[in-house]
mmCIF file with all atom_site columns, C-alpha atoms in Angstrom:
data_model
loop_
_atom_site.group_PDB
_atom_site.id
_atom_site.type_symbol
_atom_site.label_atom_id
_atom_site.label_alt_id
_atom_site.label_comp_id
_atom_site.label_asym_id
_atom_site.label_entity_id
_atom_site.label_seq_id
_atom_site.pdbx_PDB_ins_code
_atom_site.Cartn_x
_atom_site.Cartn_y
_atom_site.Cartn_z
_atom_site.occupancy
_atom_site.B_iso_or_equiv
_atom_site.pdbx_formal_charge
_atom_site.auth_seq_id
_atom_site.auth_comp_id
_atom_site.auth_asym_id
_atom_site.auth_atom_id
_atom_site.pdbx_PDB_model_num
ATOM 1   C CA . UNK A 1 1   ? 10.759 179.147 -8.274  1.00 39.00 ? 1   UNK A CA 1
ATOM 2   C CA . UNK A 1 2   ? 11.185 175.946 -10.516 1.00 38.00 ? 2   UNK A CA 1
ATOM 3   C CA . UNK A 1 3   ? 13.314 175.710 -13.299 1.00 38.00 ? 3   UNK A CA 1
ATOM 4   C CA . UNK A 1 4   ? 12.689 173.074 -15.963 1.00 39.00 ? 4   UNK A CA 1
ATOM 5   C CA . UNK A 1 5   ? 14.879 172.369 -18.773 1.00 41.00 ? 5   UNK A CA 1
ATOM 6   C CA . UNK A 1 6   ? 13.667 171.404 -21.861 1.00 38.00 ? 6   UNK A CA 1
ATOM 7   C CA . UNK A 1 7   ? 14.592 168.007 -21.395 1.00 38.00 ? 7   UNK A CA 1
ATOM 8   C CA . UNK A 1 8   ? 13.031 167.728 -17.779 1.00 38.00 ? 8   UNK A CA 1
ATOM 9   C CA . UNK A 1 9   ? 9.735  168.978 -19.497 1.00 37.00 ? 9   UNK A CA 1
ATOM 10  C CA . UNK A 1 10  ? 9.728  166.442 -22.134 1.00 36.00 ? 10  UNK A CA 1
ATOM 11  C CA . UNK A 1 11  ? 10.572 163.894 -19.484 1.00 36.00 ? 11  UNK A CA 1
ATOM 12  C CA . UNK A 1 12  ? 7.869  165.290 -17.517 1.00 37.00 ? 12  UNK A CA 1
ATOM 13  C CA . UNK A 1 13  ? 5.244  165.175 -20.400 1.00 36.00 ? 13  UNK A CA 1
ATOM 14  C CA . UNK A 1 14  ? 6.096  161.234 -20.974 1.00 37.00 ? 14  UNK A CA 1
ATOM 15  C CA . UNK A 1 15  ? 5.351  160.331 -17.319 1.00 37.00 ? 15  UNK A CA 1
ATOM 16  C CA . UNK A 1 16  ? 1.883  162.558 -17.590 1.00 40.00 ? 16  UNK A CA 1
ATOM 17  C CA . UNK A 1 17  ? 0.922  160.612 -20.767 1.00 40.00 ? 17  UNK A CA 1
ATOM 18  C CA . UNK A 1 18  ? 1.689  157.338 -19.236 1.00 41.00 ? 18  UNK A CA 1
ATOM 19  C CA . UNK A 1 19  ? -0.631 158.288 -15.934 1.00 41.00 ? 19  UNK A CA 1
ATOM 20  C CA . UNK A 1 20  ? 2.357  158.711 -13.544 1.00 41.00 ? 20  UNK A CA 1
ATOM 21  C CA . UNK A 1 21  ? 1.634  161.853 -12.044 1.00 40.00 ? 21  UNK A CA 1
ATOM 22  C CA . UNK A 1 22  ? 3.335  161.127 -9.162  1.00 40.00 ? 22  UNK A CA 1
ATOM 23  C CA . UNK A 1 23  ? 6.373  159.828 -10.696 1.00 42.00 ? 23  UNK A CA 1
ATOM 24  C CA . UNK A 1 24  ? 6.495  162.993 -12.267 1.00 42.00 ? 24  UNK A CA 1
ATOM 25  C CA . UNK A 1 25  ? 6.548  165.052 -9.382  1.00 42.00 ? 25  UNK A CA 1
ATOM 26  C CA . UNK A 1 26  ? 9.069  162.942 -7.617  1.00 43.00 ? 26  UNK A CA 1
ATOM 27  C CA . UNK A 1 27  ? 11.437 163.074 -10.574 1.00 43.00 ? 27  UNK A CA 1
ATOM 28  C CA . UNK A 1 28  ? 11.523 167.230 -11.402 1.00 55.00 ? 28  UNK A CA 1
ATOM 29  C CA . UNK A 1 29  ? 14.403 168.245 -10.257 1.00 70.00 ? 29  UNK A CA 1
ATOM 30  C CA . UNK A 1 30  ? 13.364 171.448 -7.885  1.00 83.00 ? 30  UNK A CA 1
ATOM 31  C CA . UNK A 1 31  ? 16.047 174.646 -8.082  1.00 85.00 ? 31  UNK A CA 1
ATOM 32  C CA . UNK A 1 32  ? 16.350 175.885 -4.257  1.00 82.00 ? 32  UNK A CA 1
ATOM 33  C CA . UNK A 1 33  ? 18.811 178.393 -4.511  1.00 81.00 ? 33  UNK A CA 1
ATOM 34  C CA . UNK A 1 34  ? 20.587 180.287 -6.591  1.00 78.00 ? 34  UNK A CA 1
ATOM 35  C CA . UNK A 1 35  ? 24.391 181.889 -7.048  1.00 74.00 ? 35  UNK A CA 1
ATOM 36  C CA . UNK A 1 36  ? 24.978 184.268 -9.473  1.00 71.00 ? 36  UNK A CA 1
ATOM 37  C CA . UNK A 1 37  ? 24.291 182.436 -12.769 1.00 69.00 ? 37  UNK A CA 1
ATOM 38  C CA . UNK A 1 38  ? 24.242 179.472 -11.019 1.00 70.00 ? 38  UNK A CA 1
ATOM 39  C CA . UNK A 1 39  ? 21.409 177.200 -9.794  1.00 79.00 ? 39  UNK A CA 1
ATOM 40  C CA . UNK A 1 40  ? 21.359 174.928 -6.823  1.00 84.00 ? 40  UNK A CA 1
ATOM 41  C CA . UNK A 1 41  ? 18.880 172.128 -7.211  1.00 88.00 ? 41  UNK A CA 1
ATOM 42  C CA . UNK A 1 42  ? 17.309 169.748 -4.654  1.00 88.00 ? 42  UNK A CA 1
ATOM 43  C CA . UNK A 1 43  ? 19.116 166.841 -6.077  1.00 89.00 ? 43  UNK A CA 1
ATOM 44  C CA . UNK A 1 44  ? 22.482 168.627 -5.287  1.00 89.00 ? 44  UNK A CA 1
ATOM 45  C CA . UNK A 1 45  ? 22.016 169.636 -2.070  1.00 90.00 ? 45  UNK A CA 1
ATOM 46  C CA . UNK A 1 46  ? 20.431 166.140 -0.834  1.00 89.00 ? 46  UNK A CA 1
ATOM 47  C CA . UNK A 1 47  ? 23.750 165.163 -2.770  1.00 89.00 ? 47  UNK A CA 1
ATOM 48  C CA . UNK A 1 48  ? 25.671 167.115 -0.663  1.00 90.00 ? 48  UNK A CA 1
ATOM 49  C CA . UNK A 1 49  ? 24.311 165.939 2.512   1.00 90.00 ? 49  UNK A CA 1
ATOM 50  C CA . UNK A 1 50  ? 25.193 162.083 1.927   1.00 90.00 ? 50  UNK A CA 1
ATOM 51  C CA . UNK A 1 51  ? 28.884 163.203 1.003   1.00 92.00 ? 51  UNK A CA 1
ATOM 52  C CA . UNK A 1 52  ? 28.907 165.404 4.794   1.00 91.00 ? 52  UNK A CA 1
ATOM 53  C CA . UNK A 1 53  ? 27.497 162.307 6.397   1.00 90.00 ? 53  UNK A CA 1
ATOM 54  C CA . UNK A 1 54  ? 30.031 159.920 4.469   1.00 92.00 ? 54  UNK A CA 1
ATOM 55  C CA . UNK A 1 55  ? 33.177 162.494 5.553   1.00 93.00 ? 55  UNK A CA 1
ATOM 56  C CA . UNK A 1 56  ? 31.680 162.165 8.984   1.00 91.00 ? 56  UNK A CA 1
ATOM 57  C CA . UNK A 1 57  ? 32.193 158.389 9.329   1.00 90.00 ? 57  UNK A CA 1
ATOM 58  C CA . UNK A 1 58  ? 29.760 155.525 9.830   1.00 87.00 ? 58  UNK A CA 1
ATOM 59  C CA . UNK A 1 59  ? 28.531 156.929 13.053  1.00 78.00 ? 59  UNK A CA 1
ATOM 60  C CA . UNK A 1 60  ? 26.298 159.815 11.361  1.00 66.00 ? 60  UNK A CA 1
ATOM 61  C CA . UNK A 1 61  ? 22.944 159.161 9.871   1.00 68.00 ? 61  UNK A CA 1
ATOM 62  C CA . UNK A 1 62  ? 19.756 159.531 9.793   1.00 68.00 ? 62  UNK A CA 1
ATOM 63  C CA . UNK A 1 63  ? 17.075 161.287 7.482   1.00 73.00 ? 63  UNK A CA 1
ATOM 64  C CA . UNK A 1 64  ? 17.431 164.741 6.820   1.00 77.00 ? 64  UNK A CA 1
ATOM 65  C CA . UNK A 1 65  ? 14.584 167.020 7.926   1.00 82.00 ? 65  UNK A CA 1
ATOM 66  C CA . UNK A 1 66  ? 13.853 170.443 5.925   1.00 87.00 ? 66  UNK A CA 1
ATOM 67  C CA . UNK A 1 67  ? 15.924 172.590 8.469   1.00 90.00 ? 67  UNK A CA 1
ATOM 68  C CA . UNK A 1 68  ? 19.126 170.094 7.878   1.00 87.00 ? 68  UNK A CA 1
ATOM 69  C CA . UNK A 1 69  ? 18.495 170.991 4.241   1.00 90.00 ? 69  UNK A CA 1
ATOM 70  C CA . UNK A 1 70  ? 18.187 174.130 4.606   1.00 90.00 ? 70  UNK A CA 1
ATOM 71  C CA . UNK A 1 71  ? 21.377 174.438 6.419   1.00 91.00 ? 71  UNK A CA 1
ATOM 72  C CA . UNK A 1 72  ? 23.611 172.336 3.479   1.00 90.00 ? 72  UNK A CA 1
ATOM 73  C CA . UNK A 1 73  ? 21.820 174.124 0.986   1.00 91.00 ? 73  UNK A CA 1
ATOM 74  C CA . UNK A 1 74  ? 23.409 177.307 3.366   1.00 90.00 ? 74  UNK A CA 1
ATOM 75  C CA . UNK A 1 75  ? 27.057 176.162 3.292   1.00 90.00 ? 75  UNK A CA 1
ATOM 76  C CA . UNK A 1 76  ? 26.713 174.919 -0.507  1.00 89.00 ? 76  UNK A CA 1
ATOM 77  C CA . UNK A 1 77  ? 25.790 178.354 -1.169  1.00 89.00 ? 77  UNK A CA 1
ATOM 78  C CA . UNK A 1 78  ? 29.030 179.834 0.640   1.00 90.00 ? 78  UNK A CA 1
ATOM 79  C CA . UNK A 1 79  ? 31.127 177.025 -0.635  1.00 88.00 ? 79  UNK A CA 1
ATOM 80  C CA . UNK A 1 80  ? 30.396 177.898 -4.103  1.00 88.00 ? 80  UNK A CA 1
ATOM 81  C CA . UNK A 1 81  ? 30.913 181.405 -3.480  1.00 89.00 ? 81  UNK A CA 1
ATOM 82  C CA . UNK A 1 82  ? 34.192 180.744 -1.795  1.00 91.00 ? 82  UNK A CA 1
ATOM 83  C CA . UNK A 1 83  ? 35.672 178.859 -4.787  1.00 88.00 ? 83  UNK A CA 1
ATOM 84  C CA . UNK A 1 84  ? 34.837 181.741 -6.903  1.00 87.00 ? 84  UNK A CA 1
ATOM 85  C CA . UNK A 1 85  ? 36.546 184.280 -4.789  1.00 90.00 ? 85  UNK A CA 1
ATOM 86  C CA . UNK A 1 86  ? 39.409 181.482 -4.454  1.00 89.00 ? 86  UNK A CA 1
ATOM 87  C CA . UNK A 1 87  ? 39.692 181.481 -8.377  1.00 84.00 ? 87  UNK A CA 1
ATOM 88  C CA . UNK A 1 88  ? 39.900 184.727 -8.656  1.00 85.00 ? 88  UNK A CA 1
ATOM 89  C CA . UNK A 1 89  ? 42.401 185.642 -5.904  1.00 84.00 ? 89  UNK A CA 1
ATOM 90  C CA . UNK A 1 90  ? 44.971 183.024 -7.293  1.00 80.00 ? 90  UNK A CA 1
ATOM 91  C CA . UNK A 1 91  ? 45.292 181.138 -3.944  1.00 82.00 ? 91  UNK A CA 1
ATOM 92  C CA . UNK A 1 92  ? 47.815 178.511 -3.707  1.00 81.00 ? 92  UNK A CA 1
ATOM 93  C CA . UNK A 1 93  ? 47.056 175.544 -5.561  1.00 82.00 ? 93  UNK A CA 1
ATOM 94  C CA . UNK A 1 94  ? 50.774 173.451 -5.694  1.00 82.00 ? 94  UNK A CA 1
ATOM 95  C CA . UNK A 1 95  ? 49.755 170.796 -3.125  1.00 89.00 ? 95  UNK A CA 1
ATOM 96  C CA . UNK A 1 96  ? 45.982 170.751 -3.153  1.00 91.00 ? 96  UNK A CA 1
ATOM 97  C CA . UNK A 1 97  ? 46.099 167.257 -4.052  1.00 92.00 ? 97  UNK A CA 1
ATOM 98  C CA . UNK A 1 98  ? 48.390 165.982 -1.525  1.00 94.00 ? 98  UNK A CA 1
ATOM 99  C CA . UNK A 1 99  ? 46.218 167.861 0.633   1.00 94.00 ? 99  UNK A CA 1
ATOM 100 C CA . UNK A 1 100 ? 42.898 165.875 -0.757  1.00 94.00 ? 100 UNK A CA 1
ATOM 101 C CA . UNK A 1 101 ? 44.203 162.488 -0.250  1.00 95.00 ? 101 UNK A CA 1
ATOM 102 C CA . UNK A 1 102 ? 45.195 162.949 3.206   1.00 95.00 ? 102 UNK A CA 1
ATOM 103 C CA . UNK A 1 103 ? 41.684 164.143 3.945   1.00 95.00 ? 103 UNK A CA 1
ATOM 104 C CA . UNK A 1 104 ? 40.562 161.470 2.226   1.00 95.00 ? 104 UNK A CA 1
ATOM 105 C CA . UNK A 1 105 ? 42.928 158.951 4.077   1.00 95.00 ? 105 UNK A CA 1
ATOM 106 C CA . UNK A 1 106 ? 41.570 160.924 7.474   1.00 95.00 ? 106 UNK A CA 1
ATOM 107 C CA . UNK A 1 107 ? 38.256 159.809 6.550   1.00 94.00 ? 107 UNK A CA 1
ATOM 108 C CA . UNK A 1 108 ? 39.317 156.502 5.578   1.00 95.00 ? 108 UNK A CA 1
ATOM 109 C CA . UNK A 1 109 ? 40.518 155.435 8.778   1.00 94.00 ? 109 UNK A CA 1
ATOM 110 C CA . UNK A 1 110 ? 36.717 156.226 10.496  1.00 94.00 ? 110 UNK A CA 1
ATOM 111 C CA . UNK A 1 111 ? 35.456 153.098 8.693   1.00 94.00 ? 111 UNK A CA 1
ATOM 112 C CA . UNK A 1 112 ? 36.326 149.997 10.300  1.00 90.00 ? 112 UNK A CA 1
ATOM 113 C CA . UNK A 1 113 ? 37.757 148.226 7.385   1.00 91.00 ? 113 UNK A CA 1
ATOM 114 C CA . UNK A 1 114 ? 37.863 148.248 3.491   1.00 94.00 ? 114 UNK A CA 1
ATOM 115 C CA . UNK A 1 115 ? 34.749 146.756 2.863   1.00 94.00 ? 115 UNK A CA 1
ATOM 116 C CA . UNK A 1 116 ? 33.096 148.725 5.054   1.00 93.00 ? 116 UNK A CA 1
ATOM 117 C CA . UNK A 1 117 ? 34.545 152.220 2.903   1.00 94.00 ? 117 UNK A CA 1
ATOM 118 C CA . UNK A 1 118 ? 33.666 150.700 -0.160  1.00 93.00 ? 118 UNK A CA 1
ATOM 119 C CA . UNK A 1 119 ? 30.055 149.695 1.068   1.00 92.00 ? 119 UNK A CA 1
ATOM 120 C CA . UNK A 1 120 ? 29.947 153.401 2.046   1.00 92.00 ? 120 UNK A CA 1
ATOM 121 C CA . UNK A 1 121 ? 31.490 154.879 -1.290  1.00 92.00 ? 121 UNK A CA 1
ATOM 122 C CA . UNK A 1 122 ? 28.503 153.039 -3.330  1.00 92.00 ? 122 UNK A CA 1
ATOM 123 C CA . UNK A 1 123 ? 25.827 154.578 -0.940  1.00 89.00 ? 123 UNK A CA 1
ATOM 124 C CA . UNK A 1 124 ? 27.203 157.333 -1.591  1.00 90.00 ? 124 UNK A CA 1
ATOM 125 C CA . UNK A 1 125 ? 26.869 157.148 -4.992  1.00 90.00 ? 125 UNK A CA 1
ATOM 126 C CA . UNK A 1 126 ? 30.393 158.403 -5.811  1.00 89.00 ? 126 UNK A CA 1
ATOM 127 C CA . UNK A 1 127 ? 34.004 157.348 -6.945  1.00 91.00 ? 127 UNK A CA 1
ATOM 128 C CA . UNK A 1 128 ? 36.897 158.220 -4.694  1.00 93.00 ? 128 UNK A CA 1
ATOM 129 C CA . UNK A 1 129 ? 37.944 160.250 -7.677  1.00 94.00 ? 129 UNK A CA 1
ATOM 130 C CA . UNK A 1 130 ? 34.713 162.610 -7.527  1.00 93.00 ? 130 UNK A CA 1
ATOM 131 C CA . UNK A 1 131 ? 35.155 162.781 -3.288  1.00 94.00 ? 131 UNK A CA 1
ATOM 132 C CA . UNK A 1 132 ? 38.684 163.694 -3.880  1.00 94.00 ? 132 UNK A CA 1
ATOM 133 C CA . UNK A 1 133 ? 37.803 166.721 -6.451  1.00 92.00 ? 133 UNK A CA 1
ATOM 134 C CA . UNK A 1 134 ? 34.950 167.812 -3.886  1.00 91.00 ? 134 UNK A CA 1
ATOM 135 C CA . UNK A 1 135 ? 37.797 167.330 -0.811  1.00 93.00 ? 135 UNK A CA 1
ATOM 136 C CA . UNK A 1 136 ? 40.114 169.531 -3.687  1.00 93.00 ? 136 UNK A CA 1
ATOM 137 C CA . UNK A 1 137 ? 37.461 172.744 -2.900  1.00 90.00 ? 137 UNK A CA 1
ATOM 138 C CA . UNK A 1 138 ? 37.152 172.342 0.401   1.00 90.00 ? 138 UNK A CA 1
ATOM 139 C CA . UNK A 1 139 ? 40.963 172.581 1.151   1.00 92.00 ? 139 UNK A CA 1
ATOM 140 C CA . UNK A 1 140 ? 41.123 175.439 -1.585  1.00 91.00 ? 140 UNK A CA 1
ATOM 141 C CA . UNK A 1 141 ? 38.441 177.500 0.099   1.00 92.00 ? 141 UNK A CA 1
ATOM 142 C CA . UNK A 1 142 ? 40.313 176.862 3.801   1.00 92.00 ? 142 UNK A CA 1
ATOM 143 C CA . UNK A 1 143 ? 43.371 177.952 2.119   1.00 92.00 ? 143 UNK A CA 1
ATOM 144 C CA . UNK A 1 144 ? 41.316 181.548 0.850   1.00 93.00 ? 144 UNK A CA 1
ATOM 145 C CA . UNK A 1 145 ? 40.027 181.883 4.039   1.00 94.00 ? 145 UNK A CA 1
ATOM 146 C CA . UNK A 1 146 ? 43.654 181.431 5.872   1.00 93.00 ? 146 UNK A CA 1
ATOM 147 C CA . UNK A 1 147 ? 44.926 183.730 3.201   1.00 92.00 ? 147 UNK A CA 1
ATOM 148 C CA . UNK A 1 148 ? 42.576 186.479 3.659   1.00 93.00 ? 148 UNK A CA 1
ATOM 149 C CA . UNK A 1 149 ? 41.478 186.460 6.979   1.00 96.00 ? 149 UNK A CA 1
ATOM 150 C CA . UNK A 1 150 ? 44.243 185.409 9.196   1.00 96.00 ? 150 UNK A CA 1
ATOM 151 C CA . UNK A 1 151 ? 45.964 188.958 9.202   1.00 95.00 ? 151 UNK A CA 1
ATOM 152 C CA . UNK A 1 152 ? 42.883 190.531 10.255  1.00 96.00 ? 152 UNK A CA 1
ATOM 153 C CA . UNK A 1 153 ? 42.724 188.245 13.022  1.00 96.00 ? 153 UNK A CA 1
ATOM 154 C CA . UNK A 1 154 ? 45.881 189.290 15.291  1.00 95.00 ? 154 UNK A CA 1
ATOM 155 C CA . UNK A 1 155 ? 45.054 188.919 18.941  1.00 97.00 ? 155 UNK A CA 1
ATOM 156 C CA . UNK A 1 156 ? 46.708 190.923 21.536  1.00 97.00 ? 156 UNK A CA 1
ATOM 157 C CA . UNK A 1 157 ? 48.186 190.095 25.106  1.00 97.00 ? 157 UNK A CA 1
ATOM 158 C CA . UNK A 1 158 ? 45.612 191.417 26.736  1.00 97.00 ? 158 UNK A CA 1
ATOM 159 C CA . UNK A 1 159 ? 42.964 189.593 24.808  1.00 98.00 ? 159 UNK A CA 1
ATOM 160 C CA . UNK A 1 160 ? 44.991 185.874 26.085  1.00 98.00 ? 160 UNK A CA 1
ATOM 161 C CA . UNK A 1 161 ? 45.770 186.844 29.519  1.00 98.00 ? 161 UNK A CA 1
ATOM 162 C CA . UNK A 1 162 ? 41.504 187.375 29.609  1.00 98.00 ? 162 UNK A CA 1
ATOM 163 C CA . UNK A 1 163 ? 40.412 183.873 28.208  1.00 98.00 ? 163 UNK A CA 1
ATOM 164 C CA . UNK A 1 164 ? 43.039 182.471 30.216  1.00 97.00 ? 164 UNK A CA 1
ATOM 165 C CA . UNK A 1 165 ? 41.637 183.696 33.169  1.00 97.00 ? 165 UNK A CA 1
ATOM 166 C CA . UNK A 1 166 ? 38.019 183.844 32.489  1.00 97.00 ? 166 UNK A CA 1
ATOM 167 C CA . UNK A 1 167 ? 37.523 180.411 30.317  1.00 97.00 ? 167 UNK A CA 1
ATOM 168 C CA . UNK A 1 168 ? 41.095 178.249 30.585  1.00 97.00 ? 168 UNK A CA 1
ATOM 169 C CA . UNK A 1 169 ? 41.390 178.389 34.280  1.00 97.00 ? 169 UNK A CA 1
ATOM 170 C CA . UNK A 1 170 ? 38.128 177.620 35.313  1.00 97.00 ? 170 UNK A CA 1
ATOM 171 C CA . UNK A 1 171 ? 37.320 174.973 32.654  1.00 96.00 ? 171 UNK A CA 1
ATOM 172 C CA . UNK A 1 172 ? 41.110 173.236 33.598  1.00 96.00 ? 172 UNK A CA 1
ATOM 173 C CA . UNK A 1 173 ? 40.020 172.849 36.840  1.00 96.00 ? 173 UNK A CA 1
ATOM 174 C CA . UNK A 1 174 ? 37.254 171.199 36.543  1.00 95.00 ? 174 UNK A CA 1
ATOM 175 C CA . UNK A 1 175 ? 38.559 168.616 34.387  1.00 94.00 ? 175 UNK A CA 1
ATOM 176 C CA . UNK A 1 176 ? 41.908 168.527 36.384  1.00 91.00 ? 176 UNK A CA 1
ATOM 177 C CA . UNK A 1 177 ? 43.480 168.104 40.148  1.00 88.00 ? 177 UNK A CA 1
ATOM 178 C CA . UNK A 1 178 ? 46.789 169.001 38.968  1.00 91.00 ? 178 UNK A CA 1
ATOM 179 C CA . UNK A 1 179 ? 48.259 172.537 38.872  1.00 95.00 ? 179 UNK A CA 1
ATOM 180 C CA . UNK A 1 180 ? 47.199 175.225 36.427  1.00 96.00 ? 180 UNK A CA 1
ATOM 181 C CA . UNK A 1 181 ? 49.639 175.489 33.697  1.00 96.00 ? 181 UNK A CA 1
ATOM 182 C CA . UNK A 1 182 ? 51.189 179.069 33.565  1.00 97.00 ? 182 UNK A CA 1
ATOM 183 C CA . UNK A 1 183 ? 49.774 181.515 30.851  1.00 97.00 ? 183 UNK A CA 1
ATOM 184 C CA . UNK A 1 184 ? 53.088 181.284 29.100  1.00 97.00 ? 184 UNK A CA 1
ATOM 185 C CA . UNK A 1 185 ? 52.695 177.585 28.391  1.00 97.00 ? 185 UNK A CA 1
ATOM 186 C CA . UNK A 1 186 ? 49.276 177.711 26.729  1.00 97.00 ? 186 UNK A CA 1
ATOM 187 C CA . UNK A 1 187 ? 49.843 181.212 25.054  1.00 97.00 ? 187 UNK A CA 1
ATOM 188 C CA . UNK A 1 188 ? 50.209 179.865 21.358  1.00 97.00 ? 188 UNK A CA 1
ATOM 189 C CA . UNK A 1 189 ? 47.170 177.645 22.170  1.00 97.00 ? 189 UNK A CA 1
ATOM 190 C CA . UNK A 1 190 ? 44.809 180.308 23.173  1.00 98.00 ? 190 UNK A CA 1
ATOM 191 C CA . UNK A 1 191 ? 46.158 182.188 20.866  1.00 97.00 ? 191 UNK A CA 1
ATOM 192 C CA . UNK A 1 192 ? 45.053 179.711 18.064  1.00 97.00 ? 192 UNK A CA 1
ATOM 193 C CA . UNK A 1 193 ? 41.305 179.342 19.824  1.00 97.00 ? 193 UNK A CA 1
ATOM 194 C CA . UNK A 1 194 ? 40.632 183.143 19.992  1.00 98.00 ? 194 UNK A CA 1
ATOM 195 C CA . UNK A 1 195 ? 42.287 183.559 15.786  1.00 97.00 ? 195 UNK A CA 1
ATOM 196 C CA . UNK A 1 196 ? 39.757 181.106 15.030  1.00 96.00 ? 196 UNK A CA 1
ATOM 197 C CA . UNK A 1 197 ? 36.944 182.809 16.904  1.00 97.00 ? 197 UNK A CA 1
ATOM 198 C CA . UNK A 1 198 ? 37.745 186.729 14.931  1.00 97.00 ? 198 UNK A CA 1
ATOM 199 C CA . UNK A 1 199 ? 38.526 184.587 11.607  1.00 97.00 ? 199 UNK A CA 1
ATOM 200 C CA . UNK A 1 200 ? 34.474 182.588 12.027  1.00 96.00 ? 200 UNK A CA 1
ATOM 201 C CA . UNK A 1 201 ? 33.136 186.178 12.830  1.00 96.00 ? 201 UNK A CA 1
ATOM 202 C CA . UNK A 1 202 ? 35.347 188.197 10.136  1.00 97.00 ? 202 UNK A CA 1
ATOM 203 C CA . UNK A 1 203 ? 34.070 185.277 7.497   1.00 96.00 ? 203 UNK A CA 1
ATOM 204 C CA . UNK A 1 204 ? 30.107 185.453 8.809   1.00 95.00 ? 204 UNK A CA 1
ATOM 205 C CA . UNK A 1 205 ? 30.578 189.432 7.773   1.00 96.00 ? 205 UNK A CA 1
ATOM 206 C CA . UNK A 1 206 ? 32.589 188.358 4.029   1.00 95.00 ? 206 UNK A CA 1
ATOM 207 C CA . UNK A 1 207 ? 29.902 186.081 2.970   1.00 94.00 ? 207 UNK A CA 1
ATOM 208 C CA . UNK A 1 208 ? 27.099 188.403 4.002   1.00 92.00 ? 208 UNK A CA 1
ATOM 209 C CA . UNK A 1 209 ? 29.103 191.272 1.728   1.00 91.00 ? 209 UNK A CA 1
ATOM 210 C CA . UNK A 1 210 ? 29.396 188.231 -1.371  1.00 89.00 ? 210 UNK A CA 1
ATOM 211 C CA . UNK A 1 211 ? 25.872 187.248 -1.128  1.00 86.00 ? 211 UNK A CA 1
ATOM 212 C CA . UNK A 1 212 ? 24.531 190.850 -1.047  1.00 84.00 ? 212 UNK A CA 1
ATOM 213 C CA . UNK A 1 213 ? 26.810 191.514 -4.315  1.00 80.00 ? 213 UNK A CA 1
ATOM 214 C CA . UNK A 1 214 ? 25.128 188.876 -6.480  1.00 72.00 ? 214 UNK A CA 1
#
């Protein structure tokens, strides 16, 4: 469904009565989505796309089709939901900042120079200051998702002496003639890889309970 605000509708009326039907069309803003009281337009989520290809570096780009749309519009939608549920759980916020800039100094060094981040920064259409306070959410909503999810995510003995044998060994030797390291040495890495895999599945099921409660 569209949404027009009164303005947009004036705006709208303007272009008619000066012929510019097109320009009309191209300038309503078209709502896409919605969050509890809370509209997602297609401006934002094109938005949204440019800043994911900007934190990427220089090497992404390229036109979005519908389905890569689709799919920011998707992860705006849980973002947004995320920060909520971050706001209201209290999580951590004492370093956020510091966290920010060194995500922001991470994407920094992709670019192959200052001029070259700049030239980026303007196609995006942003100041460092507004990537910063969108870098600010995304480490908040990591932090919730640590926070709540981690516990739930203990993995057992049994589970690491399995992926070591089933999916370390076999993919270590084909990328290596040397001997297999022992189970014991990799332990807190596997242990990491398979935390990650229960958190991603225990976070599909927590965002399929927050969208069904708005």
């Amino acid at each position: 469904p569209e949404l027009l605000t009164r303005t947009r509708l004036a705006f709208a009326l303007v272009l008619m009565a000066c012929g510019s039907a097109s320009a009309a069309a191209e300038t309503l803003d078209r709502v896409v989505a919605s969050v509890g009281n809370v509209a997602l337009t297609q401006s934002e989520v094109k938005a949204e796309h440019r800043l994911e290809l900007f934190l990427k570096g220089p090497s992404a780009a390229g036109v979005p089709d519908t389905a890569a749309l689709e799919r920011v519009r998707d992860r705006l939608i849980e973002q947004k939901l995320l920060a909520d549920e971050a706001e209201a759980e209290g999580v951590d916020r004492s370093d956020i900042m510091e966290a920010a800039k060194q995500a922001l100094g991470d994407v920094h060094r992709l670019y192959s120079g200052e001029e070259p981040y700049r030239n980026a920064l303007r196609a995006l259409g942003a100041t460092e200051e507004q990537v910063l306070s969108r870098l600010q959410v995304q480490v908040l909503t990591l932090r919730l998702i640590d926070q709540r999810l981690r516990p739930a995510a203990w993995v057992e003995r049994p589970e690491i002496e399995a992926y070591y044998a089933g999916t370390f060994v076999p993919e270590f030797r084909r990328q290596n003639a040397g001997p297999v390291p022992p189970v014991d040495e990799v332990e807190p890495q596997i242990r990491e890889i398979l935390v990650q895999k229960k958190i991603d599945q225990l976070l599909a099921d927590w965002l399929a309970e927050l969208k069904a409660g708005r």
